[in-house]
């Protein structure tokens, strides 16, 4: 059953139940647990006990939206009845998980409004975060998703190669090439391969590579010339929200890289490799590792390199099923947030440290998945040397 992993996790952590509260489709976790297109206008709750059968709480007016859902439904009319059903659900329980983050340390989990959390607390229970429950249910990759991600990773790597080769060939032939033209070529390749992508890719030359989220347009595009530094970040997946994006970033130089280029590149590469090392070593030692610890390993290398002023973001983000490139599982982050979620079996994430300056930037992005048998494994192509484009 879809709720079995959640119940096993709750029993292992001493959590008595999970209350997934939604109002007008504000809770994406509710929609992920009970997929389907629904028009919900009132408060609803999905109650998952640590043992026993889950059940739904919904208004009479929304009840028809749950036809065909194999979860018992309790209906309410008045606000008092709704409160009563919540009280009945948590009666006799000590800890109840909700989409709540203490101090909003994890904004991606801080979904339920403060008033609802206050009300549940007033019923005499301790509200704890559902952050890791989300990981073992919504963020885990299915077997099919693992296979489709592997295929997408091969295809995205091929598109990356096509893009850099297009730059290389254009420069060799003396043809004009711009950031937006390279982006357009990648769009054509994605379409040819049947991949889907929501935006991007990023193609940034020199100072544009120093902007982590620069995206070329016809009005801001720059030419790519001999001697220039180029960063390309691209992401795409096999169609369907059940599938996982392949999200990678590589860099190249249209000539001989400067000493500064290479020092920054080596610092970023060292940070990337340090992040992978701690994740894999902890797994091998059968010791848990949290997202913030992996970020610290990478950031320690970046700061130790003497280029710490170029840090602009965390080390990585979740890769999970759903509508967004940035998923709902653990982020590799102790920079923007303090992510205490563990790298649990079945979840995926990026490792993408970067350093950014006014004249250029370096980001090296790879993807990992926590294989339940092998631990964190790299699923994407990995850059080991600066690409030479001229």
Coordinates of C-alpha atoms in Angstrom, one line a residue:
X1 CA 0.0 0.0 0.0
X2 CA 1.1 3.6 -0.7
X3 CA 1.1 4.4 3.1
X4 CA 3.1 1.4 4.2
X5 CA 6.6 3.1 4.1
X6 CA 5.2 6.0 6.1
X7 CA 3.8 3.7 8.7
X8 CA 7.0 1.8 9.0
X9 CA 9.0 5.0 9.3
X10 CA 6.6 6.4 12.0
X11 CA 6.8 3.3 14.1
X12 CA 10.6 3.4 13.9
X13 CA 10.7 7.0 15.0
X14 CA 8.0 7.0 17.7
X15 CA 5.6 9.1 15.7
X16 CA 1.9 8.2 16.3
X17 CA 0.3 9.6 13.1
X18 CA 0.6 11.9 10.1
X19 CA -2.0 14.5 9.5
X20 CA -1.8 15.9 6.0
X21 CA -4.0 19.1 6.0
X22 CA -4.9 20.9 2.8
X23 CA -7.0 24.0 1.9
X24 CA -7.8 24.8 -1.7
X25 CA -4.9 22.7 -3.0
X26 CA -2.3 24.5 -1.0
X27 CA -0.5 21.4 0.1
X28 CA 1.4 19.7 -2.7
X29 CA 2.1 16.7 -0.5
X30 CA -1.6 15.9 -0.2
X31 CA -1.9 16.0 -4.0
X32 CA 1.1 13.7 -4.3
X33 CA -0.2 11.2 -1.9
X34 CA -3.6 11.1 -3.5
X35 CA -3.0 12.0 -7.1
X36 CA -5.8 13.1 -9.4
X37 CA -7.3 16.3 -10.7
X38 CA -9.7 17.7 -8.0
X39 CA -11.5 21.0 -7.4
X40 CA -11.2 21.4 -3.7
X41 CA -12.8 24.4 -2.0
X42 CA -12.8 23.5 1.7
X43 CA -10.5 22.1 4.3
X44 CA -9.5 18.5 3.9
X45 CA -7.4 16.2 6.0
X46 CA -5.7 12.8 5.3
X47 CA -5.0 11.0 8.6
X48 CA -2.4 8.2 8.5
X49 CA -1.9 6.4 11.8
X50 CA 1.3 4.6 12.5
X51 CA -0.8 1.4 12.5
X52 CA -4.2 0.8 10.9
X53 CA -6.1 2.2 8.0
X54 CA -5.8 5.9 6.9
X55 CA -9.0 7.9 6.5
X56 CA -10.0 11.2 4.9
X57 CA -11.9 14.2 6.4
X58 CA -13.7 16.3 3.8
X59 CA -16.6 18.7 3.5
X60 CA -19.9 17.4 2.0
X61 CA -19.4 19.8 -0.9
X62 CA -15.9 18.3 -1.8
X63 CA -16.7 14.7 -1.1
X64 CA -17.5 13.8 -4.7
X65 CA -13.9 14.7 -5.6
X66 CA -12.7 11.6 -3.8
X67 CA -14.8 9.1 -5.7
X68 CA -12.7 6.1 -6.5
X69 CA -10.1 6.9 -3.8
X70 CA -9.6 3.8 -1.7
X71 CA -9.5 5.6 1.6
X72 CA -12.5 5.8 4.0
X73 CA -14.1 9.2 4.0
X74 CA -15.6 11.1 7.0
X75 CA -17.7 14.1 6.0
X76 CA -18.3 17.3 7.8
X77 CA -20.6 20.4 7.3
X78 CA -19.7 22.9 10.1
X79 CA -16.4 24.1 11.3
X80 CA -17.3 22.5 14.7
X81 CA -17.7 19.1 13.1
X82 CA -14.4 19.5 11.3
X83 CA -12.6 20.3 14.6
X84 CA -14.4 17.4 16.2
X85 CA -13.1 15.0 13.6
X86 CA -9.6 16.3 14.0
X87 CA -9.9 15.8 17.8
X88 CA -11.1 12.3 17.3
X89 CA -8.2 11.5 15.0
X90 CA -5.5 12.6 17.4
X91 CA -7.1 11.4 20.6
X92 CA -4.8 9.4 22.7
X93 CA -1.8 10.1 20.5
X94 CA 1.4 11.9 21.6
X95 CA 3.2 12.9 18.4
X96 CA 1.5 13.9 15.2
X97 CA 3.5 14.8 12.1
X98 CA 2.4 17.7 9.8
X99 CA 3.8 19.7 6.9
X100 CA 5.5 22.0 9.5
X101 CA 9.1 23.1 10.0
X102 CA 10.2 24.4 13.4
X103 CA 11.4 28.0 12.9
X104 CA 10.7 27.4 9.2
X105 CA 14.2 26.0 8.8
X106 CA 12.9 24.0 5.8
X107 CA 10.6 26.3 3.9
X108 CA 9.8 23.5 1.4
X109 CA 8.2 21.6 4.3
X110 CA 6.5 24.6 6.0
X111 CA 3.2 24.3 4.2
X112 CA 0.4 24.1 6.8
X113 CA -0.7 27.5 8.2
X114 CA 0.3 28.4 11.7
X115 CA -3.4 28.5 12.9
X116 CA -4.0 24.9 12.0
X117 CA -0.8 23.8 13.7
X118 CA -1.9 25.8 16.8
X119 CA -5.3 24.1 16.8
X120 CA -3.8 20.6 16.6
X121 CA -1.4 21.5 19.4
X122 CA -4.4 22.7 21.5
X123 CA -5.7 19.1 21.3
X124 CA -2.9 18.0 23.6
X125 CA -0.5 16.5 21.0
X126 CA 3.1 17.5 20.0
X127 CA 3.3 18.5 16.3
X128 CA 6.5 17.3 14.7
X129 CA 7.7 17.8 11.1
X130 CA 6.7 15.4 8.4
X131 CA 10.0 16.2 6.5
X132 CA 11.3 12.7 6.4
X133 CA 7.9 11.1 6.0
X134 CA 7.7 13.1 2.7
X135 CA 11.0 11.6 1.8
X136 CA 10.0 8.0 2.2
X137 CA 6.7 8.5 0.4
X138 CA 6.6 11.3 -2.1
X139 CA 10.4 11.9 -2.8
X140 CA 11.4 8.3 -3.4
X141 CA 12.1 7.1 -6.9
X142 CA 10.1 4.2 -8.3
X143 CA 11.9 1.4 -10.2
X144 CA 10.5 2.9 -13.4
X145 CA 11.7 6.4 -12.5
X146 CA 15.2 5.0 -11.9
X147 CA 15.3 3.5 -15.4
X148 CA 13.8 6.6 -17.0
X149 CA 16.2 8.9 -15.2
X150 CA 19.1 6.8 -16.5
X151 CA 17.8 7.1 -20.0
X152 CA 17.3 10.9 -19.6
X153 CA 20.8 11.2 -18.2
X154 CA 22.3 9.6 -21.2
X155 CA 20.2 11.8 -23.5
X156 CA 20.9 15.1 -21.6
X157 CA 24.6 14.3 -21.7
X158 CA 24.4 13.9 -25.4
X159 CA 22.6 17.2 -25.7
X160 CA 25.4 18.8 -23.7
X161 CA 28.0 17.4 -26.0
X162 CA 26.1 18.6 -29.0
X163 CA 26.0 22.1 -27.6
X164 CA 29.7 22.4 -26.8
X165 CA 30.5 20.8 -30.2
X166 CA 28.3 23.4 -31.9
X167 CA 30.3 26.2 -30.2
X168 CA 33.6 24.5 -31.1
X169 CA 32.7 23.9 -34.8
X170 CA 31.3 27.4 -35.2
X171 CA 34.4 29.0 -33.9
X172 CA 36.6 26.8 -36.0
X173 CA 34.6 27.7 -39.1
X174 CA 34.5 31.4 -38.3
X175 CA 30.7 31.4 -37.9
X176 CA 28.9 33.7 -35.5
X177 CA 27.6 31.9 -32.4
X178 CA 25.6 33.4 -29.5
X179 CA 24.3 32.2 -26.2
X180 CA 20.7 32.2 -27.3
X181 CA 21.6 30.3 -30.5
X182 CA 23.2 27.5 -28.5
X183 CA 20.2 27.4 -26.2
X184 CA 17.9 27.1 -29.3
X185 CA 20.0 24.2 -30.5
X186 CA 19.4 22.4 -27.2
X187 CA 15.7 23.1 -27.4
X188 CA 15.7 21.4 -30.8
X189 CA 17.6 18.4 -29.4
X190 CA 15.3 18.0 -26.5
X191 CA 12.3 18.1 -28.8
X192 CA 13.9 15.5 -31.1
X193 CA 14.5 13.2 -28.2
X194 CA 11.0 13.6 -26.8
X195 CA 12.3 15.1 -23.5
X196 CA 10.4 17.7 -21.5
X197 CA 11.9 20.7 -19.8
X198 CA 10.2 23.6 -18.0
X199 CA 12.7 26.4 -18.8
X200 CA 16.3 27.0 -19.6
X201 CA 18.9 25.8 -20.4
X202 CA 21.4 28.3 -19.1
X203 CA 24.2 29.3 -21.5
X204 CA 26.4 31.9 -20.0
X205 CA 29.6 33.4 -21.4
X206 CA 32.2 35.2 -19.2
X207 CA 30.3 37.6 -16.8
X208 CA 27.0 35.9 -17.6
X209 CA 28.5 32.7 -16.2
X210 CA 29.0 34.6 -13.0
X211 CA 25.2 34.9 -12.6
X212 CA 24.0 31.5 -11.3
X213 CA 20.5 31.9 -12.8
X214 CA 21.3 33.8 -16.0
X215 CA 19.2 32.8 -18.9
X216 CA 19.8 34.1 -22.4
X217 CA 17.1 35.9 -24.4
X218 CA 17.2 37.5 -27.8
X219 CA 17.6 40.9 -26.1
X220 CA 20.4 40.0 -23.6
X221 CA 22.4 37.4 -25.5
X222 CA 26.1 37.8 -26.0
X223 CA 28.4 36.4 -28.8
X224 CA 30.8 33.6 -27.9
X225 CA 34.3 34.3 -29.2
X226 CA 37.7 32.8 -28.9
X227 CA 39.2 33.2 -25.5
X228 CA 35.7 33.2 -23.8
X229 CA 34.6 31.2 -20.8
X230 CA 31.3 29.3 -21.2
X231 CA 29.0 27.7 -18.7
X232 CA 26.0 25.5 -19.7
X233 CA 23.4 24.2 -17.3
X234 CA 20.6 22.0 -18.7
X235 CA 17.8 19.9 -17.3
X236 CA 15.2 17.7 -18.8
X237 CA 13.4 14.4 -18.2
X238 CA 11.3 11.7 -19.9
X239 CA 7.7 13.0 -20.0
X240 CA 5.6 12.7 -16.9
X241 CA 5.6 13.9 -13.3
X242 CA 6.5 10.5 -12.1
X243 CA 9.9 10.8 -13.7
X244 CA 13.0 12.6 -12.5
X245 CA 15.0 15.4 -14.2
X246 CA 18.6 14.9 -15.3
X247 CA 20.2 18.2 -14.2
X248 CA 23.8 18.9 -15.1
X249 CA 26.3 21.8 -15.4
X250 CA 29.6 21.8 -17.4
X251 CA 32.1 24.5 -18.3
X252 CA 34.4 25.1 -21.2
X253 CA 37.0 27.6 -22.5
X254 CA 37.3 28.9 -26.1
X255 CA 41.0 28.9 -25.8
X256 CA 43.6 28.4 -23.1
X257 CA 42.1 28.8 -19.6
X258 CA 43.9 31.4 -17.4
X259 CA 45.5 30.5 -14.1
X260 CA 42.6 32.0 -12.2
X261 CA 40.1 30.0 -14.3
X262 CA 41.9 26.8 -13.4
X263 CA 42.3 27.6 -9.7
X264 CA 38.6 28.3 -9.4
X265 CA 37.7 25.2 -11.4
X266 CA 39.9 23.0 -9.2
X267 CA 38.3 24.4 -6.1
X268 CA 34.8 23.7 -7.4
X269 CA 35.8 20.2 -8.5
X270 CA 37.3 19.5 -5.1
X271 CA 34.1 20.7 -3.4
X272 CA 32.0 18.5 -5.6
X273 CA 34.2 15.5 -4.9
X274 CA 34.2 16.1 -1.2
X275 CA 30.4 16.2 -1.1
X276 CA 30.2 12.8 -2.8
X277 CA 33.0 11.4 -0.6
X278 CA 31.2 12.1 2.7
X279 CA 27.9 10.8 1.4
X280 CA 29.4 7.5 0.2
X281 CA 31.8 7.0 3.2
X282 CA 29.0 7.5 5.7
X283 CA 26.8 4.9 3.9
X284 CA 29.7 2.5 3.8
X285 CA 30.2 3.0 7.6
X286 CA 26.5 2.5 8.2
X287 CA 26.3 6.0 9.7
X288 CA 23.5 8.4 8.7
X289 CA 24.3 11.6 7.0
X290 CA 22.2 14.7 6.7
X291 CA 21.9 17.3 4.0
X292 CA 23.7 20.0 6.0
X293 CA 26.7 17.8 6.6
X294 CA 27.3 17.2 2.9
X295 CA 27.0 20.9 2.2
X296 CA 29.5 21.7 5.0
X297 CA 32.0 19.3 3.3
X298 CA 31.7 21.1 0.0
X299 CA 31.7 24.6 1.5
X300 CA 34.8 23.8 3.6
X301 CA 36.7 23.2 0.3
X302 CA 35.4 26.3 -1.3
X303 CA 36.2 28.5 1.6
X304 CA 39.6 26.9 2.1
X305 CA 40.5 27.6 -1.5
X306 CA 40.6 31.4 -0.8
X307 CA 37.6 32.0 -3.1
X308 CA 34.8 32.0 -0.5
X309 CA 33.6 35.4 -1.5
X310 CA 32.4 33.8 -4.8
X311 CA 29.8 31.5 -3.0
X312 CA 26.3 32.3 -4.0
X313 CA 24.2 29.2 -3.1
X314 CA 23.9 25.8 -1.4
X315 CA 25.6 22.7 -2.7
X316 CA 22.6 20.9 -4.1
X317 CA 18.8 20.4 -4.3
X318 CA 16.4 17.4 -4.2
X319 CA 15.5 15.5 -7.3
X320 CA 12.1 13.9 -6.8
X321 CA 8.9 13.0 -8.7
X322 CA 6.6 15.9 -9.2
X323 CA 6.2 19.1 -11.3
X324 CA 9.4 20.9 -10.3
X325 CA 13.0 20.4 -11.1
X326 CA 13.8 21.2 -7.4
X327 CA 12.1 18.3 -5.5
X328 CA 10.6 17.9 -2.1
X329 CA 13.3 15.6 -0.5
X330 CA 16.6 16.5 1.2
X331 CA 18.6 19.5 -0.1
X332 CA 22.3 19.6 0.3
X333 CA 22.2 22.7 2.3
X334 CA 23.6 24.3 5.4
X335 CA 23.9 27.7 3.7
X336 CA 20.4 28.9 2.8
X337 CA 18.7 26.5 5.2
X338 CA 19.8 24.0 7.9
X339 CA 18.6 20.8 6.3
X340 CA 18.6 18.0 8.9
X341 CA 16.9 15.5 6.6
X342 CA 18.8 12.3 6.1
X343 CA 20.0 10.9 2.7
X344 CA 17.5 8.1 2.9
X345 CA 17.3 5.1 0.6
X346 CA 15.5 5.8 -2.7
X347 CA 15.9 9.6 -2.7
X348 CA 17.9 11.7 -5.2
X349 CA 19.7 15.0 -5.2
X350 CA 22.2 17.2 -7.1
X351 CA 25.7 18.1 -6.0
X352 CA 26.5 21.5 -7.7
X353 CA 28.9 23.7 -5.9
X354 CA 29.8 26.9 -7.6
X355 CA 31.9 30.1 -7.4
X356 CA 30.9 33.3 -9.2
X357 CA 32.6 36.5 -10.0
X358 CA 32.0 39.5 -12.2
X359 CA 34.0 38.1 -15.1
X360 CA 33.2 34.4 -15.0
X361 CA 31.8 31.6 -12.9
X362 CA 32.2 27.9 -12.4
X363 CA 29.5 25.4 -11.4
X364 CA 29.9 21.6 -11.8
X365 CA 26.6 19.8 -11.3
X366 CA 26.0 16.0 -11.0
X367 CA 23.1 13.9 -9.9
X368 CA 23.0 11.2 -7.3
X369 CA 20.5 8.6 -6.1
X370 CA 20.6 6.6 -2.9
X371 CA 20.5 3.0 -4.1
X372 CA 19.0 1.0 -1.2
X373 CA 21.7 -1.6 -1.6
X374 CA 24.7 0.4 -2.7
X375 CA 24.1 3.8 -1.2
X376 CA 24.7 7.1 -3.0
X377 CA 25.6 6.5 -6.6
X378 CA 26.3 9.1 -9.3
X379 CA 23.7 8.8 -12.1
X380 CA 24.9 11.6 -14.4
X381 CA 28.0 12.3 -16.5
X382 CA 30.8 13.9 -14.5
X383 CA 33.2 16.6 -15.7
X384 CA 36.9 16.0 -14.9
X385 CA 38.6 18.5 -17.1
X386 CA 37.8 22.0 -18.5
X387 CA 36.4 21.5 -22.0
X388 CA 38.6 23.1 -24.7
X389 CA 36.4 24.7 -27.4
X390 CA 39.1 26.4 -29.5

